[in-house]
Amino acid sequence: MYKILAFENGQPIILFLDSQKVYMYTANGGRIFSKGLLFNDVKKDFDVFSCKEKYVYYISTDNKIKLAVLNRDRFTEFLSIPMEDKEHNVEIVNVSPLMCQNELYIFYCNHNQNDGKYEIYYILSSSPNRSCLIERNIDTNKGFDVFQANDKIGLVLNSNHYYLSKDKQLIHINGAPNASPEISAMEKNIAELKSSLSDKSNQLIEIQKQLYDKNNEISNLKATQKHITEQYNELAEYAGKLQEELRKMRYM
């Protein structure tokens, strides 16, 4: 698994994930140069974001939200948030990074295990020491997702759709009466996103089917190749024996 960014001068940065480790490479003059180990605690995968700054985001093996920013030619970690507070019996779930208007948002839900309630927060990469509360006392967090539409941030929660207002309030947009043009545009974008997701899912199923068929063809070809190789080896061995017999008969 690899991701590609670029330095300010346009030189490519290649980040390669191997198990829990991320290695950094650069490309110059058609050659690849290793810059060594970058992270060694990536839980599953990582993401890169490029705006005013260039960021790497991931969940660590010790269950922390991690953000690192590119400083000249190296990445420096500047955010590390534990996803579990055992003292207060609170855990962080549904972590969702999103780029919008040249700013990186990290959305997440606090789950209070004592009362089962959820709270939605976000952190800005430009002010990582401040968590901003969006909504509290939510009963469930099913289907939580965030997306960008018309330079605004939309949220999906429990099959309901919202957008984040300028004062960072959640505004419900499902069937809202007298909806403004920008809300209507966002609803249209949501419908388009759902349609696109459905189309992509169908394409994925078709591609998976084609891949399955091709894998079967490859398996059959490999079996045929193995059979032909075995026959060739048998014939070669038989021809060798015949040549040896002819040689003996010639000198008898």
JSON list of N, CA and C in Angstrom, two decimals, residues 54-100:
[
{"chain": "A", "resi": 54, "resn": "LYS", "atom": "N", "xyz": [0.68, 19.65, 4.23]},
{"chain": "A", "resi": 54, "resn": "LYS", "atom": "CA", "xyz": [0.53, 18.26, 3.82]},
{"chain": "A", "resi": 54, "resn": "LYS", "atom": "C", "xyz": [0.56, 17.38, 5.06]},
{"chain": "A", "resi": 55, "resn": "TYR", "atom": "N", "xyz": [-0.48, 16.54, 5.20]},
{"chain": "A", "resi": 55, "resn": "TYR", "atom": "CA", "xyz": [-0.68, 15.78, 6.43]},
{"chain": "A", "resi": 55, "resn": "TYR", "atom": "C", "xyz": [-0.71, 14.28, 6.16]},
{"chain": "A", "resi": 56, "resn": "VAL", "atom": "N", "xyz": [-0.33, 13.54, 7.20]},
{"chain": "A", "resi": 56, "resn": "VAL", "atom": "CA", "xyz": [-0.54, 12.10, 7.24]},
{"chain": "A", "resi": 56, "resn": "VAL", "atom": "C", "xyz": [-1.42, 11.80, 8.46]},
{"chain": "A", "resi": 57, "resn": "TYR", "atom": "N", "xyz": [-2.48, 11.02, 8.24]},
{"chain": "A", "resi": 57, "resn": "TYR", "atom": "CA", "xyz": [-3.42, 10.66, 9.31]},
{"chain": "A", "resi": 57, "resn": "TYR", "atom": "C", "xyz": [-3.47, 9.14, 9.43]},
{"chain": "A", "resi": 58, "resn": "TYR", "atom": "N", "xyz": [-3.50, 8.63, 10.67]},
{"chain": "A", "resi": 58, "resn": "TYR", "atom": "CA", "xyz": [-3.70, 7.20, 10.88]},
{"chain": "A", "resi": 58, "resn": "TYR", "atom": "C", "xyz": [-4.10, 6.93, 12.32]},
{"chain": "A", "resi": 59, "resn": "ILE", "atom": "N", "xyz": [-4.59, 5.71, 12.55]},
{"chain": "A", "resi": 59, "resn": "ILE", "atom": "CA", "xyz": [-4.84, 5.21, 13.91]},
{"chain": "A", "resi": 59, "resn": "ILE", "atom": "C", "xyz": [-3.67, 4.32, 14.28]},
{"chain": "A", "resi": 60, "resn": "SER", "atom": "N", "xyz": [-3.10, 4.56, 15.44]},
{"chain": "A", "resi": 60, "resn": "SER", "atom": "CA", "xyz": [-1.89, 3.84, 15.84]},
{"chain": "A", "resi": 60, "resn": "SER", "atom": "C", "xyz": [-2.23, 2.49, 16.49]},
{"chain": "A", "resi": 61, "resn": "THR", "atom": "N", "xyz": [-1.20, 1.68, 16.61]},
{"chain": "A", "resi": 61, "resn": "THR", "atom": "CA", "xyz": [-1.37, 0.35, 17.22]},
{"chain": "A", "resi": 61, "resn": "THR", "atom": "C", "xyz": [-1.77, 0.43, 18.69]},
{"chain": "A", "resi": 62, "resn": "ASP", "atom": "N", "xyz": [-1.44, 1.54, 19.35]},
{"chain": "A", "resi": 62, "resn": "ASP", "atom": "CA", "xyz": [-1.87, 1.72, 20.74]},
{"chain": "A", "resi": 62, "resn": "ASP", "atom": "C", "xyz": [-3.16, 2.54, 20.83]},
{"chain": "A", "resi": 63, "resn": "ASN", "atom": "N", "xyz": [-3.92, 2.55, 19.70]},
{"chain": "A", "resi": 63, "resn": "ASN", "atom": "CA", "xyz": [-5.27, 3.11, 19.66]},
{"chain": "A", "resi": 63, "resn": "ASN", "atom": "C", "xyz": [-5.30, 4.60, 19.94]},
{"chain": "A", "resi": 64, "resn": "LYS", "atom": "N", "xyz": [-4.53, 5.34, 19.14]},
{"chain": "A", "resi": 64, "resn": "LYS", "atom": "CA", "xyz": [-4.54, 6.80, 19.22]},
{"chain": "A", "resi": 64, "resn": "LYS", "atom": "C", "xyz": [-4.75, 7.37, 17.82]},
{"chain": "A", "resi": 65, "resn": "ILE", "atom": "N", "xyz": [-5.43, 8.54, 17.78]},
{"chain": "A", "resi": 65, "resn": "ILE", "atom": "CA", "xyz": [-5.56, 9.29, 16.52]},
{"chain": "A", "resi": 65, "resn": "ILE", "atom": "C", "xyz": [-4.26, 10.06, 16.33]},
{"chain": "A", "resi": 66, "resn": "LYS", "atom": "N", "xyz": [-3.61, 9.85, 15.18]},
{"chain": "A", "resi": 66, "resn": "LYS", "atom": "CA", "xyz": [-2.32, 10.50, 14.94]},
{"chain": "A", "resi": 66, "resn": "LYS", "atom": "C", "xyz": [-2.39, 11.39, 13.69]},
{"chain": "A", "resi": 67, "resn": "LEU", "atom": "N", "xyz": [-1.80, 12.57, 13.79]},
{"chain": "A", "resi": 67, "resn": "LEU", "atom": "CA", "xyz": [-1.63, 13.47, 12.65]},
{"chain": "A", "resi": 67, "resn": "LEU", "atom": "C", "xyz": [-0.18, 13.94, 12.63]},
{"chain": "A", "resi": 68, "resn": "ALA", "atom": "N", "xyz": [0.40, 13.95, 11.42]},
{"chain": "A", "resi": 68, "resn": "ALA", "atom": "CA", "xyz": [1.75, 14.46, 11.23]},
{"chain": "A", "resi": 68, "resn": "ALA", "atom": "C", "xyz": [1.73, 15.44, 10.07]},
{"chain": "A", "resi": 69, "resn": "VAL", "atom": "N", "xyz": [2.56, 16.46, 10.14]},
{"chain": "A", "resi": 69, "resn": "VAL", "atom": "CA", "xyz": [2.61, 17.49, 9.10]},
{"chain": "A", "resi": 69, "resn": "VAL", "atom": "C", "xyz": [4.00, 17.51, 8.48]},
{"chain": "A", "resi": 70, "resn": "LEU", "atom": "N", "xyz": [4.05, 17.83, 7.20]},
{"chain": "A", "resi": 70, "resn": "LEU", "atom": "CA", "xyz": [5.33, 17.89, 6.49]},
{"chain": "A", "resi": 70, "resn": "LEU", "atom": "C", "xyz": [6.05, 19.19, 6.83]},
{"chain": "A", "resi": 71, "resn": "ASN", "atom": "N", "xyz": [7.25, 19.07, 7.40]},
{"chain": "A", "resi": 71, "resn": "ASN", "atom": "CA", "xyz": [8.12, 20.21, 7.67]},
{"chain": "A", "resi": 71, "resn": "ASN", "atom": "C", "xyz": [9.37, 20.06, 6.82]},
{"chain": "A", "resi": 72, "resn": "ARG", "atom": "N", "xyz": [9.46, 20.87, 5.79]},
{"chain": "A", "resi": 72, "resn": "ARG", "atom": "CA", "xyz": [10.57, 20.78, 4.84]},
{"chain": "A", "resi": 72, "resn": "ARG", "atom": "C", "xyz": [10.61, 19.41, 4.20]},
{"chain": "A", "resi": 73, "resn": "ASP", "atom": "N", "xyz": [11.50, 18.54, 4.67]},
{"chain": "A", "resi": 73, "resn": "ASP", "atom": "CA", "xyz": [11.62, 17.23, 4.02]},
{"chain": "A", "resi": 73, "resn": "ASP", "atom": "C", "xyz": [11.27, 16.07, 4.96]},
{"chain": "A", "resi": 74, "resn": "ARG", "atom": "N", "xyz": [10.66, 16.38, 6.10]},
{"chain": "A", "resi": 74, "resn": "ARG", "atom": "CA", "xyz": [10.28, 15.32, 7.05]},
{"chain": "A", "resi": 74, "resn": "ARG", "atom": "C", "xyz": [8.89, 15.59, 7.60]},
{"chain": "A", "resi": 75, "resn": "PHE", "atom": "N", "xyz": [8.22, 14.51, 8.06]},
{"chain": "A", "resi": 75, "resn": "PHE", "atom": "CA", "xyz": [6.92, 14.64, 8.71]},
{"chain": "A", "resi": 75, "resn": "PHE", "atom": "C", "xyz": [7.10, 14.67, 10.23]},
{"chain": "A", "resi": 76, "resn": "THR", "atom": "N", "xyz": [6.38, 15.60, 10.86]},
{"chain": "A", "resi": 76, "resn": "THR", "atom": "CA", "xyz": [6.46, 15.75, 12.32]},
{"chain": "A", "resi": 76, "resn": "THR", "atom": "C", "xyz": [5.09, 15.53, 12.93]},
{"chain": "A", "resi": 77, "resn": "GLU", "atom": "N", "xyz": [5.00, 14.64, 13.90]},
{"chain": "A", "resi": 77, "resn": "GLU", "atom": "CA", "xyz": [3.72, 14.38, 14.57]},
{"chain": "A", "resi": 77, "resn": "GLU", "atom": "C", "xyz": [3.34, 15.58, 15.43]},
{"chain": "A", "resi": 78, "resn": "PHE", "atom": "N", "xyz": [2.07, 16.04, 15.31]},
{"chain": "A", "resi": 78, "resn": "PHE", "atom": "CA", "xyz": [1.63, 17.16, 16.12]},
{"chain": "A", "resi": 78, "resn": "PHE", "atom": "C", "xyz": [0.29, 16.90, 16.80]},
{"chain": "A", "resi": 79, "resn": "LEU", "atom": "N", "xyz": [-0.31, 15.71, 16.58]},
{"chain": "A", "resi": 79, "resn": "LEU", "atom": "CA", "xyz": [-1.57, 15.39, 17.24]},
{"chain": "A", "resi": 79, "resn": "LEU", "atom": "C", "xyz": [-1.56, 13.91, 17.61]},
{"chain": "A", "resi": 80, "resn": "SER", "atom": "N", "xyz": [-1.88, 13.62, 18.85]},
{"chain": "A", "resi": 80, "resn": "SER", "atom": "CA", "xyz": [-1.96, 12.24, 19.32]},
{"chain": "A", "resi": 80, "resn": "SER", "atom": "C", "xyz": [-3.04, 12.18, 20.41]},
{"chain": "A", "resi": 81, "resn": "ILE", "atom": "N", "xyz": [-4.20, 11.60, 20.05]},
{"chain": "A", "resi": 81, "resn": "ILE", "atom": "CA", "xyz": [-5.34, 11.57, 20.97]},
{"chain": "A", "resi": 81, "resn": "ILE", "atom": "C", "xyz": [-5.71, 10.13, 21.30]},
{"chain": "A", "resi": 82, "resn": "PRO", "atom": "N", "xyz": [-5.65, 9.74, 22.57]},
{"chain": "A", "resi": 82, "resn": "PRO", "atom": "CA", "xyz": [-6.10, 8.39, 22.94]},
{"chain": "A", "resi": 82, "resn": "PRO", "atom": "C", "xyz": [-7.58, 8.21, 22.63]},
{"chain": "A", "resi": 83, "resn": "MET", "atom": "N", "xyz": [-7.94, 7.05, 22.10]},
{"chain": "A", "resi": 83, "resn": "MET", "atom": "CA", "xyz": [-9.33, 6.80, 21.72]},
{"chain": "A", "resi": 83, "resn": "MET", "atom": "C", "xyz": [-10.13, 6.15, 22.85]},
{"chain": "A", "resi": 84, "resn": "GLU", "atom": "N", "xyz": [-9.51, 6.05, 24.01]},
{"chain": "A", "resi": 84, "resn": "GLU", "atom": "CA", "xyz": [-10.22, 5.46, 25.15]},
{"chain": "A", "resi": 84, "resn": "GLU", "atom": "C", "xyz": [-9.81, 6.17, 26.43]},
{"chain": "A", "resi": 85, "resn": "ASP", "atom": "N", "xyz": [-10.81, 6.59, 27.20]},
{"chain": "A", "resi": 85, "resn": "ASP", "atom": "CA", "xyz": [-10.61, 7.22, 28.49]},
{"chain": "A", "resi": 85, "resn": "ASP", "atom": "C", "xyz": [-11.23, 6.29, 29.54]},
{"chain": "A", "resi": 86, "resn": "LYS", "atom": "N", "xyz": [-10.42, 5.41, 30.09]},
{"chain": "A", "resi": 86, "resn": "LYS", "atom": "CA", "xyz": [-10.92, 4.41, 31.03]},
{"chain": "A", "resi": 86, "resn": "LYS", "atom": "C", "xyz": [-11.41, 5.03, 32.32]},
{"chain": "A", "resi": 87, "resn": "GLU", "atom": "N", "xyz": [-10.81, 6.15, 32.69]},
{"chain": "A", "resi": 87, "resn": "GLU", "atom": "CA", "xyz": [-11.21, 6.80, 33.94]},
{"chain": "A", "resi": 87, "resn": "GLU", "atom": "C", "xyz": [-12.65, 7.27, 33.88]},
{"chain": "A", "resi": 88, "resn": "HIS", "atom": "N", "xyz": [-13.08, 7.82, 32.72]},
{"chain": "A", "resi": 88, "resn": "HIS", "atom": "CA", "xyz": [-14.43, 8.33, 32.58]},
{"chain": "A", "resi": 88, "resn": "HIS", "atom": "C", "xyz": [-15.32, 7.41, 31.75]},
{"chain": "A", "resi": 89, "resn": "ASN", "atom": "N", "xyz": [-14.77, 6.25, 31.39]},
{"chain": "A", "resi": 89, "resn": "ASN", "atom": "CA", "xyz": [-15.53, 5.23, 30.64]},
{"chain": "A", "resi": 89, "resn": "ASN", "atom": "C", "xyz": [-16.08, 5.79, 29.32]},
{"chain": "A", "resi": 90, "resn": "VAL", "atom": "N", "xyz": [-15.21, 6.50, 28.60]},
{"chain": "A", "resi": 90, "resn": "VAL", "atom": "CA", "xyz": [-15.57, 7.11, 27.32]},
{"chain": "A", "resi": 90, "resn": "VAL", "atom": "C", "xyz": [-14.62, 6.60, 26.24]},
{"chain": "A", "resi": 91, "resn": "GLU", "atom": "N", "xyz": [-15.17, 6.28, 25.08]},
{"chain": "A", "resi": 91, "resn": "GLU", "atom": "CA", "xyz": [-14.35, 5.85, 23.95]},
{"chain": "A", "resi": 91, "resn": "GLU", "atom": "C", "xyz": [-14.68, 6.69, 22.72]},
{"chain": "A", "resi": 92, "resn": "ILE", "atom": "N", "xyz": [-13.69, 6.86, 21.86]},
{"chain": "A", "resi": 92, "resn": "ILE", "atom": "CA", "xyz": [-13.87, 7.58, 20.60]},
{"chain": "A", "resi": 92, "resn": "ILE", "atom": "C", "xyz": [-14.17, 6.58, 19.50]},
{"chain": "A", "resi": 93, "resn": "VAL", "atom": "N", "xyz": [-15.21, 6.85, 18.72]},
{"chain": "A", "resi": 93, "resn": "VAL", "atom": "CA", "xyz": [-15.59, 5.98, 17.60]},
{"chain": "A", "resi": 93, "resn": "VAL", "atom": "C", "xyz": [-15.86, 6.86, 16.38]},
{"chain": "A", "resi": 94, "resn": "ASN", "atom": "N", "xyz": [-15.99, 6.20, 15.22]},
{"chain": "A", "resi": 94, "resn": "ASN", "atom": "CA", "xyz": [-16.36, 6.89, 13.97]},
{"chain": "A", "resi": 94, "resn": "ASN", "atom": "C", "xyz": [-15.43, 8.05, 13.65]},
{"chain": "A", "resi": 95, "resn": "VAL", "atom": "N", "xyz": [-14.15, 7.83, 13.70]},
{"chain": "A", "resi": 95, "resn": "VAL", "atom": "CA", "xyz": [-13.19, 8.88, 13.33]},
{"chain": "A", "resi": 95, "resn": "VAL", "atom": "C", "xyz": [-13.23, 9.06, 11.82]},
{"chain": "A", "resi": 96, "resn": "SER", "atom": "N", "xyz": [-13.45, 10.31, 11.36]},
{"chain": "A", "resi": 96, "resn": "SER", "atom": "CA", "xyz": [-13.64, 10.58, 9.93]},
{"chain": "A", "resi": 96, "resn": "SER", "atom": "C", "xyz": [-12.93, 11.86, 9.53]},
{"chain": "A", "resi": 97, "resn": "PRO", "atom": "N", "xyz": [-11.75, 11.75, 8.93]},
{"chain": "A", "resi": 97, "resn": "PRO", "atom": "CA", "xyz": [-11.07, 12.96, 8.44]},
{"chain": "A", "resi": 97, "resn": "PRO", "atom": "C", "xyz": [-11.70, 13.45, 7.15]},
{"chain": "A", "resi": 98, "resn": "LEU", "atom": "N", "xyz": [-11.71, 14.77, 6.95]},
{"chain": "A", "resi": 98, "resn": "LEU", "atom": "CA", "xyz": [-12.31, 15.36, 5.75]},
{"chain": "A", "resi": 98, "resn": "LEU", "atom": "C", "xyz": [-11.64, 16.68, 5.43]},
{"chain": "A", "resi": 99, "resn": "MET", "atom": "N", "xyz": [-11.28, 16.85, 4.15]},
{"chain": "A", "resi": 99, "resn": "MET", "atom": "CA", "xyz": [-10.75, 18.12, 3.68]},
{"chain": "A", "resi": 99, "resn": "MET", "atom": "C", "xyz": [-11.89, 19.00, 3.18]},
{"chain": "A", "resi": 100, "resn": "CYS", "atom": "N", "xyz": [-11.91, 20.27, 3.60]},
{"chain": "A", "resi": 100, "resn": "CYS", "atom": "CA", "xyz": [-12.92, 21.20, 3.11]},
{"chain": "A", "resi": 100, "resn": "CYS", "atom": "C", "xyz": [-12.36, 22.62, 3.20]}
]
